[in-house]
Short mmCIF file of C-alpha atoms in Angstrom, two decimals:
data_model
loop_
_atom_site.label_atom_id
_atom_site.label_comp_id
_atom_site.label_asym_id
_atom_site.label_seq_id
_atom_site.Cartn_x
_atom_site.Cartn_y
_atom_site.Cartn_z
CA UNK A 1 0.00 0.00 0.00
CA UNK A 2 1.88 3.02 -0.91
CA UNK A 3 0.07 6.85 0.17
CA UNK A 4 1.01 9.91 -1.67
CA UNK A 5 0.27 13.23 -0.45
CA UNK A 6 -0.83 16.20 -3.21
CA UNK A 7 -1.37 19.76 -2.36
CA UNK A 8 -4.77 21.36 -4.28
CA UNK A 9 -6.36 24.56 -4.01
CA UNK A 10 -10.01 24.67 -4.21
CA UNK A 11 -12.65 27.18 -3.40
CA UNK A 12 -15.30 26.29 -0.79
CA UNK A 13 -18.12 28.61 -0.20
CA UNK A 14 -19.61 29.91 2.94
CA UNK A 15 -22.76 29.42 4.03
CA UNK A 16 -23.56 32.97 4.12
CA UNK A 17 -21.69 33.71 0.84
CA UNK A 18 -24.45 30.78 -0.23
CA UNK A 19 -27.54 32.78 0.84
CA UNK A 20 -26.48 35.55 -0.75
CA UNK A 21 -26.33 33.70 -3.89
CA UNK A 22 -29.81 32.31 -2.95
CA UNK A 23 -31.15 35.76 -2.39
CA UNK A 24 -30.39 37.48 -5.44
CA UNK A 25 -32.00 34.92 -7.81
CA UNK A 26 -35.05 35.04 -5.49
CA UNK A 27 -38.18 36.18 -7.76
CA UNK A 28 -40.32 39.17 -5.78
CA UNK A 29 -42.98 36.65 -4.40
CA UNK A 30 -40.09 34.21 -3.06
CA UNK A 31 -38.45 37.32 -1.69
CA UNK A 32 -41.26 38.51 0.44
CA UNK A 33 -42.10 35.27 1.31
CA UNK A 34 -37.93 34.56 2.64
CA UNK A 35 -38.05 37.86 4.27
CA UNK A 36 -41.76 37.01 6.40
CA UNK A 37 -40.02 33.75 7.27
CA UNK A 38 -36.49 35.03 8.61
CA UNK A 39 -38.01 38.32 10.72
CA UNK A 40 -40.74 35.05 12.49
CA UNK A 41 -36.92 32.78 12.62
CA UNK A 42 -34.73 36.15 13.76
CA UNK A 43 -35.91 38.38 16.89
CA UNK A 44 -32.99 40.90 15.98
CA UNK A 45 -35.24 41.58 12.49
CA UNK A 46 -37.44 43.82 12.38
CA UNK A 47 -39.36 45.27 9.50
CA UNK A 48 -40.58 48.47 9.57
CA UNK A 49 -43.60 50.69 7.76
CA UNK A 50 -42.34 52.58 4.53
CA UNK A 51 -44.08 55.69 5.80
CA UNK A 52 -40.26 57.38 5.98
CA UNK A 53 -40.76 56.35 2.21
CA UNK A 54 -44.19 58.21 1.10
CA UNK A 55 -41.83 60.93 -0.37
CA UNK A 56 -40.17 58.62 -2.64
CA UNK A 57 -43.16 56.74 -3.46
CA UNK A 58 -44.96 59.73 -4.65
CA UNK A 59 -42.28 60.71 -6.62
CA UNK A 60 -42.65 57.06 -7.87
CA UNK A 61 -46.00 57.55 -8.92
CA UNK A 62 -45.42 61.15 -10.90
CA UNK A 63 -43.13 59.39 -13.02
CA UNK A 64 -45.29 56.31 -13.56
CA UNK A 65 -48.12 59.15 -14.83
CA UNK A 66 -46.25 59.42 -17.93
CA UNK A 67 -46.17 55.75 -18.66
CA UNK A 68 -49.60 55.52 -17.57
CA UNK A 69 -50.46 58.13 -20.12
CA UNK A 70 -48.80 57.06 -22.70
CA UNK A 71 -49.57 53.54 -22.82
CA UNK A 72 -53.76 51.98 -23.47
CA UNK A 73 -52.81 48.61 -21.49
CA UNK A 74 -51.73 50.81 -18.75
CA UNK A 75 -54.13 53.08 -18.30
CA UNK A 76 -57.00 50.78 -18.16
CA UNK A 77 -55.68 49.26 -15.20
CA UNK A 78 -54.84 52.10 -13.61
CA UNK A 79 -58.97 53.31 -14.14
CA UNK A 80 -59.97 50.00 -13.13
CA UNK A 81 -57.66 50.54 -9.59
CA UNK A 82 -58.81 54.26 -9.24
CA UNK A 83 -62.46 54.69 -9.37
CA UNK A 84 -65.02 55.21 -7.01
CA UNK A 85 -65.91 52.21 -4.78
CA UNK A 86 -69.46 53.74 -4.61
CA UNK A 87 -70.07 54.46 -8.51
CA UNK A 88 -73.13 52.15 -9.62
CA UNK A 89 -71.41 51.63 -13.20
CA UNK A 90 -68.01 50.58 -11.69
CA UNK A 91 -68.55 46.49 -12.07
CA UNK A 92 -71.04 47.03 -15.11
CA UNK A 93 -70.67 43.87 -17.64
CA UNK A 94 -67.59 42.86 -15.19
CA UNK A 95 -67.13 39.38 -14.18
CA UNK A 96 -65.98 39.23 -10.35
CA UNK A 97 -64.48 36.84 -7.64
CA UNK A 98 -64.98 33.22 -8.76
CA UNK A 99 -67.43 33.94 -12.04
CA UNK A 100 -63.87 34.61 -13.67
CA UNK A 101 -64.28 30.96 -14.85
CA UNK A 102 -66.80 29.69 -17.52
CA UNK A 103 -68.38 27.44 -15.31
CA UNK A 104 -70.38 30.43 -13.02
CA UNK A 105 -70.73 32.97 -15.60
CA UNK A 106 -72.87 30.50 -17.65
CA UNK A 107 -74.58 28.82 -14.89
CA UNK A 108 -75.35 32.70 -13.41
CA UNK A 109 -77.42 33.00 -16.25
CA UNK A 110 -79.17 30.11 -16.33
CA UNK A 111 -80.13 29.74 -12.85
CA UNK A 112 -81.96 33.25 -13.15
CA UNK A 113 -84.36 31.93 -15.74
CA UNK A 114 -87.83 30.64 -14.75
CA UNK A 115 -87.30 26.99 -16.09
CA UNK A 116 -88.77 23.75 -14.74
CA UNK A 117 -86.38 22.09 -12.04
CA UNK A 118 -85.88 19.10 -14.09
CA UNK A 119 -84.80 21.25 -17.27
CA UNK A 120 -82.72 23.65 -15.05
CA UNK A 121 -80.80 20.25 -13.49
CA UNK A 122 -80.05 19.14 -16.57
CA UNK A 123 -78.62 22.43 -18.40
CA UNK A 124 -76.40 22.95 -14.86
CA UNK A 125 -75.39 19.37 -15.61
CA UNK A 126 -74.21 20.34 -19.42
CA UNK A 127 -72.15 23.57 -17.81
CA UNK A 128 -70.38 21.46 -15.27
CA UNK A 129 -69.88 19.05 -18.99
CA UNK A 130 -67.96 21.86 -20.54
CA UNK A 131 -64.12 21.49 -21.68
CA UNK A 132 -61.56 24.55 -21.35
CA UNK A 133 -62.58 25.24 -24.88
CA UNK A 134 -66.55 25.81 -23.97
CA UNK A 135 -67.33 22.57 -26.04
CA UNK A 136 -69.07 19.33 -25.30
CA UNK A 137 -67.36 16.52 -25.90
CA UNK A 138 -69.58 13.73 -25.62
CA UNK A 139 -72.79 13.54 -27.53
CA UNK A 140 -76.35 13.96 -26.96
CA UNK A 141 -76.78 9.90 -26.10
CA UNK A 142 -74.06 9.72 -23.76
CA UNK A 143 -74.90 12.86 -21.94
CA UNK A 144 -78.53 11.29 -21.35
CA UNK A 145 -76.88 8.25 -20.01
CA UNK A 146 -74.65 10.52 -17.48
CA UNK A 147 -77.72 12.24 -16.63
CA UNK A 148 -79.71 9.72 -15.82
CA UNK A 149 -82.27 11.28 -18.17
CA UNK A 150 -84.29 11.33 -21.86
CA UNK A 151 -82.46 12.34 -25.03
CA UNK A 152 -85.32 14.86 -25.54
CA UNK A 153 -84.40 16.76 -22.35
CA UNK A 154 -80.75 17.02 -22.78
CA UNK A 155 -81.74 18.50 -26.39
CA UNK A 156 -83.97 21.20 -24.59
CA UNK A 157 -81.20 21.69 -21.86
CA UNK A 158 -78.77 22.02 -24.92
CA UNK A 159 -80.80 24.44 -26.93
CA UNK A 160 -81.36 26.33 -23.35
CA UNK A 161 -77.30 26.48 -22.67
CA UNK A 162 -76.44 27.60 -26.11
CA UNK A 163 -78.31 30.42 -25.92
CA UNK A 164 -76.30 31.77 -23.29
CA UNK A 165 -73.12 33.79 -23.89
CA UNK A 166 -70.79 33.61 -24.67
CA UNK A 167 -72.11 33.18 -28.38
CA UNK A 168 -71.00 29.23 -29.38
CA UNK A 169 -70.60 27.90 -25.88
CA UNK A 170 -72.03 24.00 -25.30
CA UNK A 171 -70.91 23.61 -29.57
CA UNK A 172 -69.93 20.20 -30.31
CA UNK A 173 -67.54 20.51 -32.87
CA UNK A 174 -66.19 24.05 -34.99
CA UNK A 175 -69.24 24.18 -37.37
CA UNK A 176 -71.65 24.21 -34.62
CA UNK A 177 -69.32 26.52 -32.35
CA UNK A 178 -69.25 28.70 -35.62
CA UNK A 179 -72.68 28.57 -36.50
CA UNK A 180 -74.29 29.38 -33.07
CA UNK A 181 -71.93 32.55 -33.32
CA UNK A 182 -73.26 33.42 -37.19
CA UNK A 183 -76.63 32.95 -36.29
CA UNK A 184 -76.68 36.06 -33.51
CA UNK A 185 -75.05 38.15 -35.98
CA UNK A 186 -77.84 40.89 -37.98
CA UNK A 187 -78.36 40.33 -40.26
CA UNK A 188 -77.73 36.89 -40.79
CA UNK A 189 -74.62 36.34 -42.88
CA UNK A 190 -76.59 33.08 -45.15
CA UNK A 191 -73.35 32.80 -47.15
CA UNK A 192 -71.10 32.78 -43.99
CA UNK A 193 -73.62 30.31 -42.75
CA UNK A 194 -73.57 27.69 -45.69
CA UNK A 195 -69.64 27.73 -46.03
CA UNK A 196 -69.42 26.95 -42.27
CA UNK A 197 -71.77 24.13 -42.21
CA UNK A 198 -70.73 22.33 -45.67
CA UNK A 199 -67.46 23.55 -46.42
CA UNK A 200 -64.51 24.63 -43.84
CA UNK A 201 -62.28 22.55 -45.53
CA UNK A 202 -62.14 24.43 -48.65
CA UNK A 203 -62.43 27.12 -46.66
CA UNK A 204 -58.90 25.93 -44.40
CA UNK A 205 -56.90 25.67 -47.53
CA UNK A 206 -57.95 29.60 -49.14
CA UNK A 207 -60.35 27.80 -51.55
CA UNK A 208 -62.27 30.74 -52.66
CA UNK A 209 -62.96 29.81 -56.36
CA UNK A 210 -64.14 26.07 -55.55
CA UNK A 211 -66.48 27.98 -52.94
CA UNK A 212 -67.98 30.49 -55.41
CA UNK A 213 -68.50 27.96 -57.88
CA UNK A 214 -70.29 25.57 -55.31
CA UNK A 215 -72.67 28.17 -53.66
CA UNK A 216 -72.96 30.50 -57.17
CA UNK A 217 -72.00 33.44 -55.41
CA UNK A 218 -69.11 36.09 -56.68
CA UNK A 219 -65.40 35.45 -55.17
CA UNK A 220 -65.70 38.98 -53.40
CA UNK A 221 -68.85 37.37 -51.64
CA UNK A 222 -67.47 34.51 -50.91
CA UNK A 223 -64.23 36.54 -49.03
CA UNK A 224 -65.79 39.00 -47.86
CA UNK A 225 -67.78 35.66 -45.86
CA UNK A 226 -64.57 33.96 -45.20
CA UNK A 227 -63.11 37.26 -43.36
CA UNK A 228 -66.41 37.47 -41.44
CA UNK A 229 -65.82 33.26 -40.22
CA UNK A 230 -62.18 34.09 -39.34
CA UNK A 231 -63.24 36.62 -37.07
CA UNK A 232 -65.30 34.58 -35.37
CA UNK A 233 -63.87 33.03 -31.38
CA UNK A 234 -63.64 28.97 -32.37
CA UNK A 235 -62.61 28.45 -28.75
CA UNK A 236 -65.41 30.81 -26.28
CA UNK A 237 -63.98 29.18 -23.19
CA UNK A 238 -60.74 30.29 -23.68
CA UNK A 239 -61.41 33.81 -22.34
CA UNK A 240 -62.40 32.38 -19.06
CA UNK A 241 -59.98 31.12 -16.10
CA UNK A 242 -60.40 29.53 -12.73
CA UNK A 243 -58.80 31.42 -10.29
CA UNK A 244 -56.43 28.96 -9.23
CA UNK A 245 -54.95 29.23 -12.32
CA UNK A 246 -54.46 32.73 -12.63
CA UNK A 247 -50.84 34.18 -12.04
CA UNK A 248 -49.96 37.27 -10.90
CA UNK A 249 -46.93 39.14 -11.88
CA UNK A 250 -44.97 41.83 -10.03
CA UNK A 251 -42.27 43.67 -12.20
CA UNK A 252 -39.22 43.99 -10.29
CA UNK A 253 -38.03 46.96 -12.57
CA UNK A 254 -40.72 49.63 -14.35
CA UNK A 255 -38.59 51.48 -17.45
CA UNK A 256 -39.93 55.42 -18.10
CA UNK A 257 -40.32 56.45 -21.07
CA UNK A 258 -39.42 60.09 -21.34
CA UNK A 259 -39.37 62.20 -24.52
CA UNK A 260 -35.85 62.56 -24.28
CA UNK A 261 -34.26 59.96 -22.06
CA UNK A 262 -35.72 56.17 -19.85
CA UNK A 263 -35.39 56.16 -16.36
CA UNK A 264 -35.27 53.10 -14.37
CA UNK A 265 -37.07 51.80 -11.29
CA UNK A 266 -37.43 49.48 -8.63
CA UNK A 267 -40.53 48.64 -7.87
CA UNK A 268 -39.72 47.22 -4.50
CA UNK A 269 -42.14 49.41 -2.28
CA UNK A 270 -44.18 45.90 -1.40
CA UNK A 271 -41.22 44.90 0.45
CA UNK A 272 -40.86 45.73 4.12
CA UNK A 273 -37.56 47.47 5.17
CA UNK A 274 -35.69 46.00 7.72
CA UNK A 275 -33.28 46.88 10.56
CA UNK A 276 -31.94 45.50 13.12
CA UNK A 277 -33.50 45.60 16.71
CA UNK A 278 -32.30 48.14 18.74
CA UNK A 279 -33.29 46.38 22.63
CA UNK A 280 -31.53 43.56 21.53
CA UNK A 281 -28.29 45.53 19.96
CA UNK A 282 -28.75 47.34 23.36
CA UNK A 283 -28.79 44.21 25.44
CA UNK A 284 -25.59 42.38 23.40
CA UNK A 285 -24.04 45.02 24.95
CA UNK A 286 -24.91 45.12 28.72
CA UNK A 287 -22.58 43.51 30.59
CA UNK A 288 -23.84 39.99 32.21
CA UNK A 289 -22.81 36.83 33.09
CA UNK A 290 -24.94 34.95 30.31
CA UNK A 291 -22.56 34.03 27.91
CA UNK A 292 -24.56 31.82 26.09
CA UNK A 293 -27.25 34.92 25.81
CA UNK A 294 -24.61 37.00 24.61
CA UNK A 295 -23.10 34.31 21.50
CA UNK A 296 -26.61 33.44 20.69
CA UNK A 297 -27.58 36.99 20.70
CA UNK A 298 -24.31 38.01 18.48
CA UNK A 299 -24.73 35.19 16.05
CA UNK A 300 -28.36 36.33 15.67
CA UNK A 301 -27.54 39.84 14.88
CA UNK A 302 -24.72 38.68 12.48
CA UNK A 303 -26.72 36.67 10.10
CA UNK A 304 -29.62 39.68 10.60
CA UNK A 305 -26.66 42.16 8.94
CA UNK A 306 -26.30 39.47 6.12
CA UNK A 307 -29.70 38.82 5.40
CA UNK A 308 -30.60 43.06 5.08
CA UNK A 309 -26.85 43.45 3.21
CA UNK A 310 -27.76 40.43 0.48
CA UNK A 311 -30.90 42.04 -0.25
CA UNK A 312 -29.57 45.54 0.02
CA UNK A 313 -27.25 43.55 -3.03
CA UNK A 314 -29.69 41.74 -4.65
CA UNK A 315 -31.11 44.91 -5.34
CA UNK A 316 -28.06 46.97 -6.40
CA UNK A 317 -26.96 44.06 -8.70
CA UNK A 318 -30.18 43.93 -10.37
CA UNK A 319 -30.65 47.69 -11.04
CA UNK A 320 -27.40 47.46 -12.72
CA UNK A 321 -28.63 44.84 -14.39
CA UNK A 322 -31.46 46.47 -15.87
CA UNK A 323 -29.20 49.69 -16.68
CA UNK A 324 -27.15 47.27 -18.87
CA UNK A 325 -29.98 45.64 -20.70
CA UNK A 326 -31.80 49.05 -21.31
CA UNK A 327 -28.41 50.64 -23.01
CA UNK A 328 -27.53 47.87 -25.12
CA UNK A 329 -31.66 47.21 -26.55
CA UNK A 330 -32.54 50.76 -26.41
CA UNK A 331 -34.27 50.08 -29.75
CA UNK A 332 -36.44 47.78 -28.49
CA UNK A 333 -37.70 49.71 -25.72
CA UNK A 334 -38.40 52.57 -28.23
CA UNK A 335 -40.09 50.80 -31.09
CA UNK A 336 -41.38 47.52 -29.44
CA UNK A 337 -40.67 43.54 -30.58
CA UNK A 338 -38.62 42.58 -33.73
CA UNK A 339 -36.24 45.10 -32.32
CA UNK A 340 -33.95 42.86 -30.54
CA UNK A 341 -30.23 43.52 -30.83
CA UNK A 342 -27.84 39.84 -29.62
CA UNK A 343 -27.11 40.12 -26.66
CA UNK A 344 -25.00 37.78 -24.11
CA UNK A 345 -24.64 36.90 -20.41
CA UNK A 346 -21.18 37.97 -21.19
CA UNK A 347 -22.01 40.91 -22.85
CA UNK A 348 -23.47 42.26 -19.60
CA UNK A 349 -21.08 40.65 -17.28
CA UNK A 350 -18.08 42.22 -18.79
CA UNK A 351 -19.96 45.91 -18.95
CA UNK A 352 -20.58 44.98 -14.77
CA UNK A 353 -17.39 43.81 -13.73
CA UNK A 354 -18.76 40.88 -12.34
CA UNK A 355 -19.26 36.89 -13.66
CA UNK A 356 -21.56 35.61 -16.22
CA UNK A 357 -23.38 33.45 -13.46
CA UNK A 358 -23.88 36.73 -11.23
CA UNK A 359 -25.96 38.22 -14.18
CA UNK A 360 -27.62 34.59 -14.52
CA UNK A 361 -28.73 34.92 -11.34
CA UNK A 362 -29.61 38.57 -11.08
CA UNK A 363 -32.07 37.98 -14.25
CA UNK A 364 -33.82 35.06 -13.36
CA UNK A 365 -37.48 34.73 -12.65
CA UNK A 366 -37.17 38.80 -12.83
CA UNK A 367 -39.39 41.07 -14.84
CA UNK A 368 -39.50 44.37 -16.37
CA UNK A 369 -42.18 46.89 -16.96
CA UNK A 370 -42.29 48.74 -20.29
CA UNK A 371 -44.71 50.99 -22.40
CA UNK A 372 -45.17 47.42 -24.69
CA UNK A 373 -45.98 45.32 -21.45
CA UNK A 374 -44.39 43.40 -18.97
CA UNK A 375 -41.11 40.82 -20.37
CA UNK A 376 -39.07 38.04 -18.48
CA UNK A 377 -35.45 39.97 -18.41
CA UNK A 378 -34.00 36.39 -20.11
CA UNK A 379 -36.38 37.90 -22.62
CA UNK A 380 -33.61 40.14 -23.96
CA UNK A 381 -30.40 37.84 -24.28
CA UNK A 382 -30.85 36.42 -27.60
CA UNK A 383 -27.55 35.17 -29.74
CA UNK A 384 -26.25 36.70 -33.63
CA UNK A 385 -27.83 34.50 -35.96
CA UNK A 386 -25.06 33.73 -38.85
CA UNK A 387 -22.52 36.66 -40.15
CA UNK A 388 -23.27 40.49 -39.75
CA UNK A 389 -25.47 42.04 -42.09
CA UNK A 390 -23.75 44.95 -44.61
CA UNK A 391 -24.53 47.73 -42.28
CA UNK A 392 -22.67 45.37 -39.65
CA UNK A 393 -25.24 44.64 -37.55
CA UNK A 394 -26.23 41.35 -36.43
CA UNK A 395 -29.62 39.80 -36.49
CA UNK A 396 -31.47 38.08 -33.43
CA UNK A 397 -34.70 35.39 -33.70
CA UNK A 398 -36.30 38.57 -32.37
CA UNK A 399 -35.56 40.65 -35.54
CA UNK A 400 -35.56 37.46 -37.51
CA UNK A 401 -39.25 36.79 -36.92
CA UNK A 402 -40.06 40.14 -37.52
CA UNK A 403 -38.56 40.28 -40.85
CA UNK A 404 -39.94 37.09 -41.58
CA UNK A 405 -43.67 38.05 -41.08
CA UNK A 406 -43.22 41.07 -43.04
CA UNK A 407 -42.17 39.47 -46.02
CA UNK A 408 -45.45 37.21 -45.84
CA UNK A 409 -47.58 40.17 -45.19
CA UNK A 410 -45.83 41.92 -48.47
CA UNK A 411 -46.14 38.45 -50.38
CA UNK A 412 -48.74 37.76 -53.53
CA UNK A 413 -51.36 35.63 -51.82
CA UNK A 414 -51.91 33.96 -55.55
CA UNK A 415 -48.73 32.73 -55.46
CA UNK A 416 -47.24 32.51 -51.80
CA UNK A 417 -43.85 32.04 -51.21
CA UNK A 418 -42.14 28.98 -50.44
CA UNK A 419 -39.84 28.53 -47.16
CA UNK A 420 -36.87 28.25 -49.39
CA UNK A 421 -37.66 31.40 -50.97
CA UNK A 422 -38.27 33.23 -47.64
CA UNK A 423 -34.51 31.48 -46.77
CA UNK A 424 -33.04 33.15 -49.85
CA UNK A 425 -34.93 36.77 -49.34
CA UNK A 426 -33.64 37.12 -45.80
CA UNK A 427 -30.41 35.96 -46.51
CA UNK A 428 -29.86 39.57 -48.99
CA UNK A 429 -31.55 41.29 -46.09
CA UNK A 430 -28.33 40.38 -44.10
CA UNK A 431 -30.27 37.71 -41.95
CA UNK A 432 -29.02 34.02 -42.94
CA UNK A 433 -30.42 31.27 -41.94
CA UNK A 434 -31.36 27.61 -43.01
CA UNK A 435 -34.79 26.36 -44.85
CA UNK A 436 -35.47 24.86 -41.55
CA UNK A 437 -35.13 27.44 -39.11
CA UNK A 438 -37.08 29.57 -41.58
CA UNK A 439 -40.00 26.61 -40.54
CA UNK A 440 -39.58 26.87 -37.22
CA UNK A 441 -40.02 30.54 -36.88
CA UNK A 442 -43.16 30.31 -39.23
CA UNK A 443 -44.46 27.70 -36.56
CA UNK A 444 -43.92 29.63 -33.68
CA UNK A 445 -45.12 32.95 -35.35
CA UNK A 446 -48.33 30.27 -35.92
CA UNK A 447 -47.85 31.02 -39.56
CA UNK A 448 -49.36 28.28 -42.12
CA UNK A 449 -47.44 26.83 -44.76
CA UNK A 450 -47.44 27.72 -48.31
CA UNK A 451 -50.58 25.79 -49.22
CA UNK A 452 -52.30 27.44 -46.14
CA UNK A 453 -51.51 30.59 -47.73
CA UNK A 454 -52.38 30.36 -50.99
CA UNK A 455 -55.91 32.31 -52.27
CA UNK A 456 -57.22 30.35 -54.99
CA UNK A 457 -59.62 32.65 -57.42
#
């Protein structure tokens, strides 16, 4: 047995150097919910009101006026947090509390209408039927069988429940979902009507011609139908949610938008301040015989500096974060998606001084406020896709997509073009990539293919 002896150096972190780490990728929810758990774990912290704060916080919300003003998503909400509790009109045609989901706004309705118990019974039991979508997915015979009743009075509970809104709820397949929409339309679109019930297949696949011909009506009639069906919702349950799965968001940064510069800030007035206690800082330092008080009361007050210096860092390290971000995709938060410059962990790490897992950890599960909405801040690291264009700039999938969907929109409809051709077209627009990537992007942009495309005459 022979032992050798090797000399290494390694690093080993601390555990506090570990929280700190832990803290700054915290998210805003997981943050408050840390900090409630180490002031009910740590006597020596103590939160404290922001009322030493209302100064900055109305200065917050001067700034946020011009956002608000300037942006329609924005100011709705802001209305909707504003008005009067005691206006009458305030919750007019508003769906509250737990009628957010389909299943009590359409059973609401029905259980105000003066129908026989049995018949009421059975159109709850058709609600409670409903998928996500607002369809039924069993038919008429099963549904009697469920029930425990006749064909005939599921068809009169079914008739009742799809005369409810929204328009095409209780549908059994598209046609029907379309049709029960068509039908509360005035006047009734008969053309719309007859191309939904015998022909959405032509209709899928731009068939226009073959359409015209079938129902003798002109190919402007027969589009000007088509564009009337595409408006139509296929899916009505989709604008309902159950409240359990709704999610919240808080941004942790809200950019400005000022005519002639942004501004950046932290929208951390939700989280309590915290200090440490000043009777216990006071009795550390009495003099007494307890000497087990006094270490348990100095380790106590140690970690309590760590835990308000991590966050005090957390937030510094973010802000700069955001500062970073907003300099190098300025474009983006002036004119909005398909703006996207490449951007790297590295690219902000080296600006910072700091490394590329900092930034990692700084950005995640973090969001930003702009006038377009709220984004993820992974949202805006994107890589260079292939070599720089002429002006030399490189693109990202942001800019990519965007370029892609304008070349559709600016495409002949008669004679769509190809995902080769797209390839070759933003390749001279300094934006190479492959046939396939050029699919993918389509996909996710939820464009169809080149037959889906083409308008036949």
């Amino acid at each position: 047995m022979e032992l050798n002896m090797t000399q290494k150096q390694t690093q080993t972190l601390s555990p506090q150097m570990m929280q700190s780490m832990e803290i700054l990728q915290m998210g805003s929810q997981e943050l408050l919910e840390y900090i409630e758990e180490a002031v009910q774990e740590n006597p020596v912290l103590e939160p404290s009101e922001n009322y030493d704060r209302l100064d900055e916080f109305s200065t917050l919300k001067r700034k946020l006026e011009w956002l608000e003003s300037t942006d329609p998503q924005n100011r709705y909400y802001h209305q909707q947090d504003t008005e009067e509790e005691d206006d009458p009109l305030r919750n007019y045609g508003m769906v509250e509390d737990q009628e957010d989901n389909l299943y009590y706004y359409v059973s609401s309705q029905i259980r105000v209408l003066d129908l026989e118990p049995e018949l009421m019974e059975a159109a709850i039991f058709l609600v409670e039927s409903l998928n996500q979508n607002g369809w039924l997915d069993e038919d008429v015979p099963t549904l009697a069988q469920a029930l425990g009743g006749s064909e005939e009075l599921v068809c009169r509970a079914l008739e009742v429940v799809q005369s409810l809104e929204p328009a095409g709820v209780a549908a059994r397949d598209l046609a029907e979902c379309l049709h029960l929409q068509l039908i509360r339309r005035t006047p009734v679109n008969r053309l719309a009507l007859s191309i939904v019930d015998k022909y959405l297949d032509p209709l899928s696949k731009n068939r226009y011609g073959l359409i015209a011909r079938e129902l003798k009506a002109t190919p402007e009639e027969v589009r000007e139908a088509c564009d009337l069906i595409r408006s139509l919702n296929p899916r009505p349950g989709t604008g309902f949610a159950a409240r359990e799965n709704l999610t919240y968001i808080n941004p942790d940064i809200i950019v400005v938008n000022f005519p002639d510069h942004f501004e950046l800030l932290t929208n951390d007035y939700f989280f309590p301040s915290l200090h440490i206690s000043g009777y216990y800082t006071k009795l550390m330092k009495e003099d007494t015989d307890d000497a087990q008080l006094k270490e348990y009361l100095t380790g106590k007050v140690r970690q309590a500096k760590w835990v308000v210096r991590s966050i005090e860092q957390r937030r510094s390290t973010l802000m700069s974060c955001a500062e970073c971000i907003l300099e190098l995709q300025e474009a983006f938060f002036r004119k909005g998606p398909g703006h996207l410059v490449p951007m790297s962990l590295a690219d902000v790490a080296d600006r910072l001084g700091v490394h590329e897992s900092t930034v990692s950890r700084a950005v995640k599960e973090k969001y930003i406020q702009c006038s377009m909405g709220v984004y993820p801040l992974s949202y805006f690291f994107s890589r260079s896709l292939g070599s720089p264009s002429p002006s030399g700039e490189s693109s990202s999938p942001d800019a990519a997509k965007a370029l892609l969907k304008k070349l559709i929109a600016e495409e002949d409809k008669r004679k769509p073009l190809s995902d080769q051709k797209l390839c070759e077209l933003m390749c001279a627009q300094g934006c190479a990539l492959s046939r396939r990537t050029v699919a993918k992007y389509r996909d996710e942009l939820n464009i169809p293919s080149t037959p889906g495309r083409k308008q036949y005459e």
